[in-house]
Short mmCIF file of C-alpha atoms in Angstrom, two decimals:
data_model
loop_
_atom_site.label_atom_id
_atom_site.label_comp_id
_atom_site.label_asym_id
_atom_site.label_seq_id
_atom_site.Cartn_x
_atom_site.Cartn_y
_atom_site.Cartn_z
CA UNK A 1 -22.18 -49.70 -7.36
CA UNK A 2 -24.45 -51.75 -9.67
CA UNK A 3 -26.86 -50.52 -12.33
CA UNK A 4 -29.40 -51.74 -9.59
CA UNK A 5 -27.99 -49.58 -7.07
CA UNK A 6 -27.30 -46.57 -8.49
CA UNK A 7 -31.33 -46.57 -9.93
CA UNK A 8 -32.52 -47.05 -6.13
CA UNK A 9 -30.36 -44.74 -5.26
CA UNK A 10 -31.66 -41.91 -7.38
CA UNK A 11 -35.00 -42.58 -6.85
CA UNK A 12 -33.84 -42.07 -2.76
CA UNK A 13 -32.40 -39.06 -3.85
CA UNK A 14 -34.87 -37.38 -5.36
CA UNK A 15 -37.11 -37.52 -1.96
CA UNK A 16 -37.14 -34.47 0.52
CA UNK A 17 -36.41 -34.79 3.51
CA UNK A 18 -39.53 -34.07 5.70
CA UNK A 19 -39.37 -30.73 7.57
CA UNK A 20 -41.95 -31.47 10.02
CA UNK A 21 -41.36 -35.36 11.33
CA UNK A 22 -37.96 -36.64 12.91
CA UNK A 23 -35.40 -38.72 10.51
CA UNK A 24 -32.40 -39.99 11.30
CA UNK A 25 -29.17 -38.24 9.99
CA UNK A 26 -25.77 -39.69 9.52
CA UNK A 27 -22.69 -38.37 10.25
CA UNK A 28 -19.96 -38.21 7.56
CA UNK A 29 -17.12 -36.32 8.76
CA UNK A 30 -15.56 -33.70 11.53
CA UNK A 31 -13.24 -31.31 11.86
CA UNK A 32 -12.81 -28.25 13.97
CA UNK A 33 -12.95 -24.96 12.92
CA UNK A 34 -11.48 -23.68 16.21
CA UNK A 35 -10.31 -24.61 20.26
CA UNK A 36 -13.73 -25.39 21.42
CA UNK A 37 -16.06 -25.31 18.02
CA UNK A 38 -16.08 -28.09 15.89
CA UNK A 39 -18.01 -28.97 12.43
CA UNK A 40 -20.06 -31.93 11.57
CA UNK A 41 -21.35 -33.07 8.22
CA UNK A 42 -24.43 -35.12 7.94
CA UNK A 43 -26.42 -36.61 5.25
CA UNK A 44 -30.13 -38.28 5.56
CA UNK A 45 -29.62 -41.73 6.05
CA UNK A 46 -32.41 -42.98 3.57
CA UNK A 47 -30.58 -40.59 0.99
CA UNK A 48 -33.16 -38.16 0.44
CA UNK A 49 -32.58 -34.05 0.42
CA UNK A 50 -32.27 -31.48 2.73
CA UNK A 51 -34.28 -28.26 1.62
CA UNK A 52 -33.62 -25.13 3.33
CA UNK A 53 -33.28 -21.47 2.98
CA UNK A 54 -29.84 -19.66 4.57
CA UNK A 55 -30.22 -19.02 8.24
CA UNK A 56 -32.30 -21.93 9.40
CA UNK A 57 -31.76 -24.31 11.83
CA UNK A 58 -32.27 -27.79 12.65
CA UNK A 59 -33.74 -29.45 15.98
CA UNK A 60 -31.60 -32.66 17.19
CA UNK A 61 -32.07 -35.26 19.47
CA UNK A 62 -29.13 -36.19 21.66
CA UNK A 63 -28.06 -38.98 24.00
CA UNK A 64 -26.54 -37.52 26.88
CA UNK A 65 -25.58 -38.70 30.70
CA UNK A 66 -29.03 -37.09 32.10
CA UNK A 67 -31.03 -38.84 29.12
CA UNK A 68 -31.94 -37.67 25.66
CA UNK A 69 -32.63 -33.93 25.29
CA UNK A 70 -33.37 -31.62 22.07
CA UNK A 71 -31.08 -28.89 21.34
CA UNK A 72 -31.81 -26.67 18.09
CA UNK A 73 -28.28 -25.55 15.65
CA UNK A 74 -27.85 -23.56 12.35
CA UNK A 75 -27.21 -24.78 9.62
CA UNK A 76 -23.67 -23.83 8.23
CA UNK A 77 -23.67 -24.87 5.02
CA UNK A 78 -24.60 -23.43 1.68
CA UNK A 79 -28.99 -24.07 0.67
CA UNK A 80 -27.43 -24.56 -2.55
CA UNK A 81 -26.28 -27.57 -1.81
CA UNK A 82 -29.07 -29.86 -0.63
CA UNK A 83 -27.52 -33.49 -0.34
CA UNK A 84 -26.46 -33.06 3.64
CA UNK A 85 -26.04 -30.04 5.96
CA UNK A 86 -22.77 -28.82 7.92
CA UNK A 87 -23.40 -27.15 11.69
CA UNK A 88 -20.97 -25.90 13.73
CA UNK A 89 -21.51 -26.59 17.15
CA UNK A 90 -19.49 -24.70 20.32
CA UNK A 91 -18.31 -26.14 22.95
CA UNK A 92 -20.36 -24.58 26.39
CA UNK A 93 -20.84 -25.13 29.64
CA UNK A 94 -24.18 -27.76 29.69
CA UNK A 95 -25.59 -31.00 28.04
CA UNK A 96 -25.64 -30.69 24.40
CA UNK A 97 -22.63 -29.05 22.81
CA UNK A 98 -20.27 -31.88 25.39
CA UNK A 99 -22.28 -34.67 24.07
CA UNK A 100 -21.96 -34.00 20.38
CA UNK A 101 -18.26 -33.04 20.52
CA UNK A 102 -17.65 -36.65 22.14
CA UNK A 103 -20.29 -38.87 20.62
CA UNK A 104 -20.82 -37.68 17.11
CA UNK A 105 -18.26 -39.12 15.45
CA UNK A 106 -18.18 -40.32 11.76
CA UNK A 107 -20.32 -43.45 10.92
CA UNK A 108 -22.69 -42.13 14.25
CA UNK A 109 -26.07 -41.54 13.85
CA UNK A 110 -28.57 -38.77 15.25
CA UNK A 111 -32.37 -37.76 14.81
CA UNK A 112 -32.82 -34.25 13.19
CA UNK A 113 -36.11 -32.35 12.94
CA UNK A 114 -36.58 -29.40 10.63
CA UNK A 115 -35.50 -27.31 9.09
CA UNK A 116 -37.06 -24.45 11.04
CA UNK A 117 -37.15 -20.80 11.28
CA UNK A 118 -37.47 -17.66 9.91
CA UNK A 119 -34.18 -15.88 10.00
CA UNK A 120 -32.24 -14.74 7.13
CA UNK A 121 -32.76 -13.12 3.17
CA UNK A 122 -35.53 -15.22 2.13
CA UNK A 123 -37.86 -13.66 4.96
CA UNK A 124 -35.99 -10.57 5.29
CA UNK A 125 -34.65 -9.27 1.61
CA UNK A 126 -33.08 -6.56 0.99
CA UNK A 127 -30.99 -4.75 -1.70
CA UNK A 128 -27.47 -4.38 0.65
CA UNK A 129 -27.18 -6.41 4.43
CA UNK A 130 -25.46 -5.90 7.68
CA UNK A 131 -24.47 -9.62 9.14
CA UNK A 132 -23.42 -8.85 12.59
CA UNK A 133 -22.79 -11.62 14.52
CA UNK A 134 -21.31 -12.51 17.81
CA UNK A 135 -19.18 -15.89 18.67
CA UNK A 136 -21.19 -18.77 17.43
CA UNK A 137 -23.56 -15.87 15.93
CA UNK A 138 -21.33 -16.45 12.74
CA UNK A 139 -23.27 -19.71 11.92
CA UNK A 140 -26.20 -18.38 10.39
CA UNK A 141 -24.16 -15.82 8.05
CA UNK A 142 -21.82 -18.54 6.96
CA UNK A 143 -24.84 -20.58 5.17
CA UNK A 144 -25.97 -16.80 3.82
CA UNK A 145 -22.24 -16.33 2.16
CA UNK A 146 -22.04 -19.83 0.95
CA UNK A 147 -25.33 -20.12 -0.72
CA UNK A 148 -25.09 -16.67 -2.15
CA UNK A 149 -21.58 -17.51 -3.85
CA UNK A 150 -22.76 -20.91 -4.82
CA UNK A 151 -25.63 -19.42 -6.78
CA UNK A 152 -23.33 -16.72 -8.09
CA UNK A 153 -25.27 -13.49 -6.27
CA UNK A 154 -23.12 -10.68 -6.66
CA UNK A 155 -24.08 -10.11 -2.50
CA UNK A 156 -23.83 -6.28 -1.17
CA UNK A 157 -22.67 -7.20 2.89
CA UNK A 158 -20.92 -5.99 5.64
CA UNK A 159 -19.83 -8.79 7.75
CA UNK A 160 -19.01 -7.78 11.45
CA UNK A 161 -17.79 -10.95 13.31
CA UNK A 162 -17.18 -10.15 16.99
CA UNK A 163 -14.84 -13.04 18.85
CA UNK A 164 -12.11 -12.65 21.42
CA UNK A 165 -8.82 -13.30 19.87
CA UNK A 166 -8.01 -13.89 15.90
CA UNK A 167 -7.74 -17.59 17.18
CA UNK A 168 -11.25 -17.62 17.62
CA UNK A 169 -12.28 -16.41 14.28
CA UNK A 170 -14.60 -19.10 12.30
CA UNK A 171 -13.69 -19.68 8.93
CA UNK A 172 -11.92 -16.31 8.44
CA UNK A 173 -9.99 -18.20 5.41
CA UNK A 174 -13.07 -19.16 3.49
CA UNK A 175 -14.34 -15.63 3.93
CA UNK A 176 -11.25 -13.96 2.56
CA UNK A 177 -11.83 -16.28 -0.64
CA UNK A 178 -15.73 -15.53 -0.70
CA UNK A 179 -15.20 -11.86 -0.72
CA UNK A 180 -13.05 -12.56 -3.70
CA UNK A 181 -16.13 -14.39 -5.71
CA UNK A 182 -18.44 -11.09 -3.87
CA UNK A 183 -16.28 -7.65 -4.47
CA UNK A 184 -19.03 -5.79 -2.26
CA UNK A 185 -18.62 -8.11 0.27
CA UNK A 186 -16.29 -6.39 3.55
CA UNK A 187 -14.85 -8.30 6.71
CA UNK A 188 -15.09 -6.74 9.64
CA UNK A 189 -13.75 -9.08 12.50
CA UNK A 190 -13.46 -6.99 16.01
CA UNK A 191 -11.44 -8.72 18.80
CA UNK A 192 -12.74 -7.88 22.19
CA UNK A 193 -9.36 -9.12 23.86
CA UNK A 194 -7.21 -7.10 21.56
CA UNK A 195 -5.41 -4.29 23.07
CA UNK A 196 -7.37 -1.03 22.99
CA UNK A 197 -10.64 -3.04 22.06
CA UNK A 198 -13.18 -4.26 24.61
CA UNK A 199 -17.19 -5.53 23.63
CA UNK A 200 -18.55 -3.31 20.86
CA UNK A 201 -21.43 -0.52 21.51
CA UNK A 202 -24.12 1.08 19.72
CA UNK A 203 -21.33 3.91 18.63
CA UNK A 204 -18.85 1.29 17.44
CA UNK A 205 -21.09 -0.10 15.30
CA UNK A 206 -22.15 3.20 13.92
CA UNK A 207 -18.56 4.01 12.87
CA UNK A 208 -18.24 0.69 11.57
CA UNK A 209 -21.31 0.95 9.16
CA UNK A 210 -22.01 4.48 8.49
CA UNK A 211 -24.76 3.26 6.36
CA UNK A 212 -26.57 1.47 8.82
CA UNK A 213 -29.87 2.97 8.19
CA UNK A 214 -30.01 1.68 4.41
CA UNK A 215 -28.65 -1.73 5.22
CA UNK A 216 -31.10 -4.77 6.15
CA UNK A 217 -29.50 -5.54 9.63
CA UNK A 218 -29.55 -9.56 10.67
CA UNK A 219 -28.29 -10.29 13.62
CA UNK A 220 -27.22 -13.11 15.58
CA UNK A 221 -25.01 -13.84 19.20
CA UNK A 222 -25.60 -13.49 23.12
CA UNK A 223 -29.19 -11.77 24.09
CA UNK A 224 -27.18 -8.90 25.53
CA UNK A 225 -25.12 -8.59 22.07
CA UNK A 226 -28.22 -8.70 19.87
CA UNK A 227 -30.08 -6.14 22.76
CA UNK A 228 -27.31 -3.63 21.87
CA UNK A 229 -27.72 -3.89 18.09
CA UNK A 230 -31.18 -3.70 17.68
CA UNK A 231 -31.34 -0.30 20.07
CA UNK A 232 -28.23 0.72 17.74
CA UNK A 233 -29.98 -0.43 14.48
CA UNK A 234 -33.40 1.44 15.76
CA UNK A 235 -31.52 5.08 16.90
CA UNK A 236 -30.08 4.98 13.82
CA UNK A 237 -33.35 4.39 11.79
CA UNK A 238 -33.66 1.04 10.50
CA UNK A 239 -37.24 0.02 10.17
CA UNK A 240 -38.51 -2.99 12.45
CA UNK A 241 -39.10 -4.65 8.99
CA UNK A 242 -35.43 -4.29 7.94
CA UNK A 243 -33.91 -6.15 10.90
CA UNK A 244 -33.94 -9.77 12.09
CA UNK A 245 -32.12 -11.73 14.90
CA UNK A 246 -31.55 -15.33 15.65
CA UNK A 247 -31.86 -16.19 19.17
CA UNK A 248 -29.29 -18.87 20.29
CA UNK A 249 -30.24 -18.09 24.24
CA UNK A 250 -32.73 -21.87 24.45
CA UNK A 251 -32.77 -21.47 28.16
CA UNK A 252 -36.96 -21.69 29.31
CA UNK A 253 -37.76 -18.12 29.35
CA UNK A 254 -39.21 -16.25 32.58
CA UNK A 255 -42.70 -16.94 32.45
CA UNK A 256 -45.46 -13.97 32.31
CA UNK A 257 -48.66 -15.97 33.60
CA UNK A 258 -50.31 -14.42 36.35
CA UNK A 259 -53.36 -16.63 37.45
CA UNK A 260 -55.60 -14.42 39.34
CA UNK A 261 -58.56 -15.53 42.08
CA UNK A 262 -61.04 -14.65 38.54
CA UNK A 263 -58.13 -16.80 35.80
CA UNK A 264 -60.52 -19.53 33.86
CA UNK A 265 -58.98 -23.06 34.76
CA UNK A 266 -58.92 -25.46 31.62
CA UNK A 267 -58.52 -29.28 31.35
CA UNK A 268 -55.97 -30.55 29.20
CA UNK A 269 -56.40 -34.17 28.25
CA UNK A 270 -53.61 -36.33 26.49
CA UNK A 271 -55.48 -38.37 24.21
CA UNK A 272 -52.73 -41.36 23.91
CA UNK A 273 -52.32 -41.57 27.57
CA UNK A 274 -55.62 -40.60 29.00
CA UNK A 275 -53.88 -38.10 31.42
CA UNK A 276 -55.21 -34.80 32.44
CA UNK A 277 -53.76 -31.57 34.10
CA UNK A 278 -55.11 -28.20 34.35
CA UNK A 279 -53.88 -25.18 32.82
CA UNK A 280 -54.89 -21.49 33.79
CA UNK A 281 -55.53 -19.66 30.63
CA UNK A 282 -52.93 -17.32 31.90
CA UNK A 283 -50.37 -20.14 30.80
CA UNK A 284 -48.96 -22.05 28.43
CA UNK A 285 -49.78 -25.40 27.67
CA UNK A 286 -46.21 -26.70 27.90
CA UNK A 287 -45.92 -24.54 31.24
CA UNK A 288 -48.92 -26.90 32.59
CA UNK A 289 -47.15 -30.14 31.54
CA UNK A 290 -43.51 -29.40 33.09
CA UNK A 291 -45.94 -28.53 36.39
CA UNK A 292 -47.59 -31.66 35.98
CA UNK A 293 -44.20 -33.59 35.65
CA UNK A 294 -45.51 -34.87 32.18
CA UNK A 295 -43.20 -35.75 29.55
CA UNK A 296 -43.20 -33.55 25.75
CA UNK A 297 -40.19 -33.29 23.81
CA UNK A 298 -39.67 -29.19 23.81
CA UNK A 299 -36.24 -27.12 23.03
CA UNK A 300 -36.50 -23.44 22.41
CA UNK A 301 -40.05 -22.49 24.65
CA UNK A 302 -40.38 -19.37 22.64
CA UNK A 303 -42.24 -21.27 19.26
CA UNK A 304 -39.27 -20.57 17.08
CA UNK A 305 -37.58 -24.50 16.83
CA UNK A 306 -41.21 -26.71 16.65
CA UNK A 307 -39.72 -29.65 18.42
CA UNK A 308 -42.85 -29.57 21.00
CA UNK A 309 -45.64 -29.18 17.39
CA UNK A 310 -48.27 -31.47 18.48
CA UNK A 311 -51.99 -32.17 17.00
CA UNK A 312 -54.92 -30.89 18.33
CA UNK A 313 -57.48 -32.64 18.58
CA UNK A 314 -60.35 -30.43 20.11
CA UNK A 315 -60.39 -27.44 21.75
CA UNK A 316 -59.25 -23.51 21.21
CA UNK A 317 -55.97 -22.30 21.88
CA UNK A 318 -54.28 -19.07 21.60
CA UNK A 319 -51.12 -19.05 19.87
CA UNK A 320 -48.04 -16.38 19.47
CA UNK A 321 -45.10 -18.06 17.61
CA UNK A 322 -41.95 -17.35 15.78
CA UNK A 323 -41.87 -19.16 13.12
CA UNK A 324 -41.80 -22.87 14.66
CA UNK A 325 -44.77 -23.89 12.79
CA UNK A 326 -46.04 -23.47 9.33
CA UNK A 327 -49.41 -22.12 8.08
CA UNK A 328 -50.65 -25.84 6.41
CA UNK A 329 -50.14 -27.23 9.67
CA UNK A 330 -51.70 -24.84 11.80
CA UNK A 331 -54.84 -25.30 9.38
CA UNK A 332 -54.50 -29.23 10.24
CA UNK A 333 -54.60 -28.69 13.55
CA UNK A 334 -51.47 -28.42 14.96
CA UNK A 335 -50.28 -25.93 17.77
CA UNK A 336 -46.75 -25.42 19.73
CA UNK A 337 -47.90 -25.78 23.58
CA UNK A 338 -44.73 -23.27 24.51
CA UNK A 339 -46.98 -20.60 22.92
CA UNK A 340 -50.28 -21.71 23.36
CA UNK A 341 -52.42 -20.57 25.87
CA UNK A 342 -55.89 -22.32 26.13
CA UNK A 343 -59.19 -20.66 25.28
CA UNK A 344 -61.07 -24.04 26.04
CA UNK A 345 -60.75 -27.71 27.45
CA UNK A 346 -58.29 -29.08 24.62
CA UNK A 347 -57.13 -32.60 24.04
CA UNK A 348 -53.71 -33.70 22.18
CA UNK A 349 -52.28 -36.15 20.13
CA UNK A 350 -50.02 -37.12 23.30
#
């Protein structure tokens, strides 16, 4: 690398990497951590950093045999570290997980949006933690581990990992090592498969972490796994403010509207296009344009990944999000159309 290199290339690397447009990512390396879950490192491909807090996730664009679709994964690796990410993606039945496992290969390329979300110590601190996780649930604690060893925090956690067989525990290595850089932090891996074992309940848990109540509880796995911790964590007494979950169920939730004979019918206009649909104010906005068979990019339809955030141009919505957009753009305008109900006739940036 020349003198004239290496100065562009610091002057790349000093630029963030844009949370809230899509950039193209390349992939480095792979490996698997398991049967069916494998790893992927990527790096910007203009050089520039990744910011993010543990527990977020990234939104990514992928190629697939029924066209490109957007599919939302954690980020593994440490925040410390902020000149690529790691996630680590399972094999499952459906589009996404196949497609990366056999297409993102080293050299490959792949548009990221984000990082997103909410989940995790920097929204949810806490003096001691409970990271119970489920399968592919490990993700998210994985990046919380790293980052706190890489930035030498002393971290007070009870990891519960629930998987099948010990084949299927993620890096159950790398933890043994990180609870030798965090003394207070304890392993607890629970195989379902295991003779005398079968899923965890709200009493196994209990048992598990008799301090439950004291403990800031993040969760993350299945919707029926995180249902049964959060009634556990709540009989036991943790405050709603002292537990979190990460949803990894992106299937389009059931949807509530009810448009009655006296439901106010607004027009929604695509500015780009110049097409219109209605939408009862009993729905959501993105609920109207799947009716109408109109294309926007959308993933999680519950306003936690932001790959649907579009401009608004006119108009008043209603808007009930998790964390998919940020304040400074909601005062520019912008609104997720999964979670947005309209008030008025509204026109987008589409």
């Amino acid at each position: 690398m020349t003198e004239v290199d290496l100065a562009d290339w610091r002057a790349r690397r000093r630029r963030r990497f844009a949370p809230d447009k899509w950039g193209v990512l390349v992939c480095r390396a792979v490996w698997d951590e398991s049967a069916d879950t494998r790893t992927f490192l990527l790096t910007p491909k203009d050089g520039s950093r990744i910011e993010h807090d543990p527990g977020q996730f990234m939104t990514f664009r992928i190629d697939t045999s029924d066209g490109w679709i957007e599919r939302c994964y954690t980020i593994t690796s440490s925040a410390a570290r902020d000149g690529g990410i790691e996630i680590s993606v399972k094999r499952q039945v459906g589009l996404g997980s196949g497609a990366l496992h056999k297409t993102l290969i080293a050299g490959a390329e792949i548009e990221a949006f984000g990082p997103s979300g909410r989940f995790g110590p920097a929204n949810l601190p806490g003096a001691n933690y409970a990271l119970i996780a489920a399968g592919s649930g490990i993700t998210p604690m994985l990046s919380i581990l790293r980052t706190a060893a890489d930035r030498g925090i002393d971290l007070d956690a009870i990891l519960v990992q629930v998987v099948p067989t010990s084949a299927d525990l993620i890096a159950e290595a790398e933890i043994t090592n990180l609870s030798r850089r965090m003394p207070r932090l304890t392993h607890l891996p629970i195989l379902t498969r295991s003779p005398g074992n079968g899923r965890p309940d709200s009493d196994l848990l209990a048992r598990a972490i008799p301090d439950l109540v004291d403990r800031t509880v993040l969760c993350c796995g299945p919707q029926p796994f995180m249902e049964m911790v959060r009634s556990a964590a709540l009989k036991v007494g943790v405050p709603a403010e002292r537990y979190g979950e990460e949803c990894f169920d992106f299937s389009s939730p059931i949807s509530d509207s009810t448009a009655g004979a006296d439901t106010q019918i607004r027009t929604v206009t695509f500015a780009r296009s110049g097409q219109t649909f209605d939408c009862a104010e009993t729905s959501t906005i993105l609920e109207a344009v799947k009716a109408a068979g109109l294309p926007l990019p959308s993933s999680c339809a519950r306003g936690i990944c932001g790959t649907c955030k579009t401009f608004k141009h006119t108009g008043e919505v209603t808007m009930a999000h998790d964390g998919g957009i940020r304040q400074r753009e909601i005062d520019r305008g912008f609104i997720l159309p999964c979670v947005s109900r309209p008030l008025t006739d509204i026109t987008l940036d589409c």
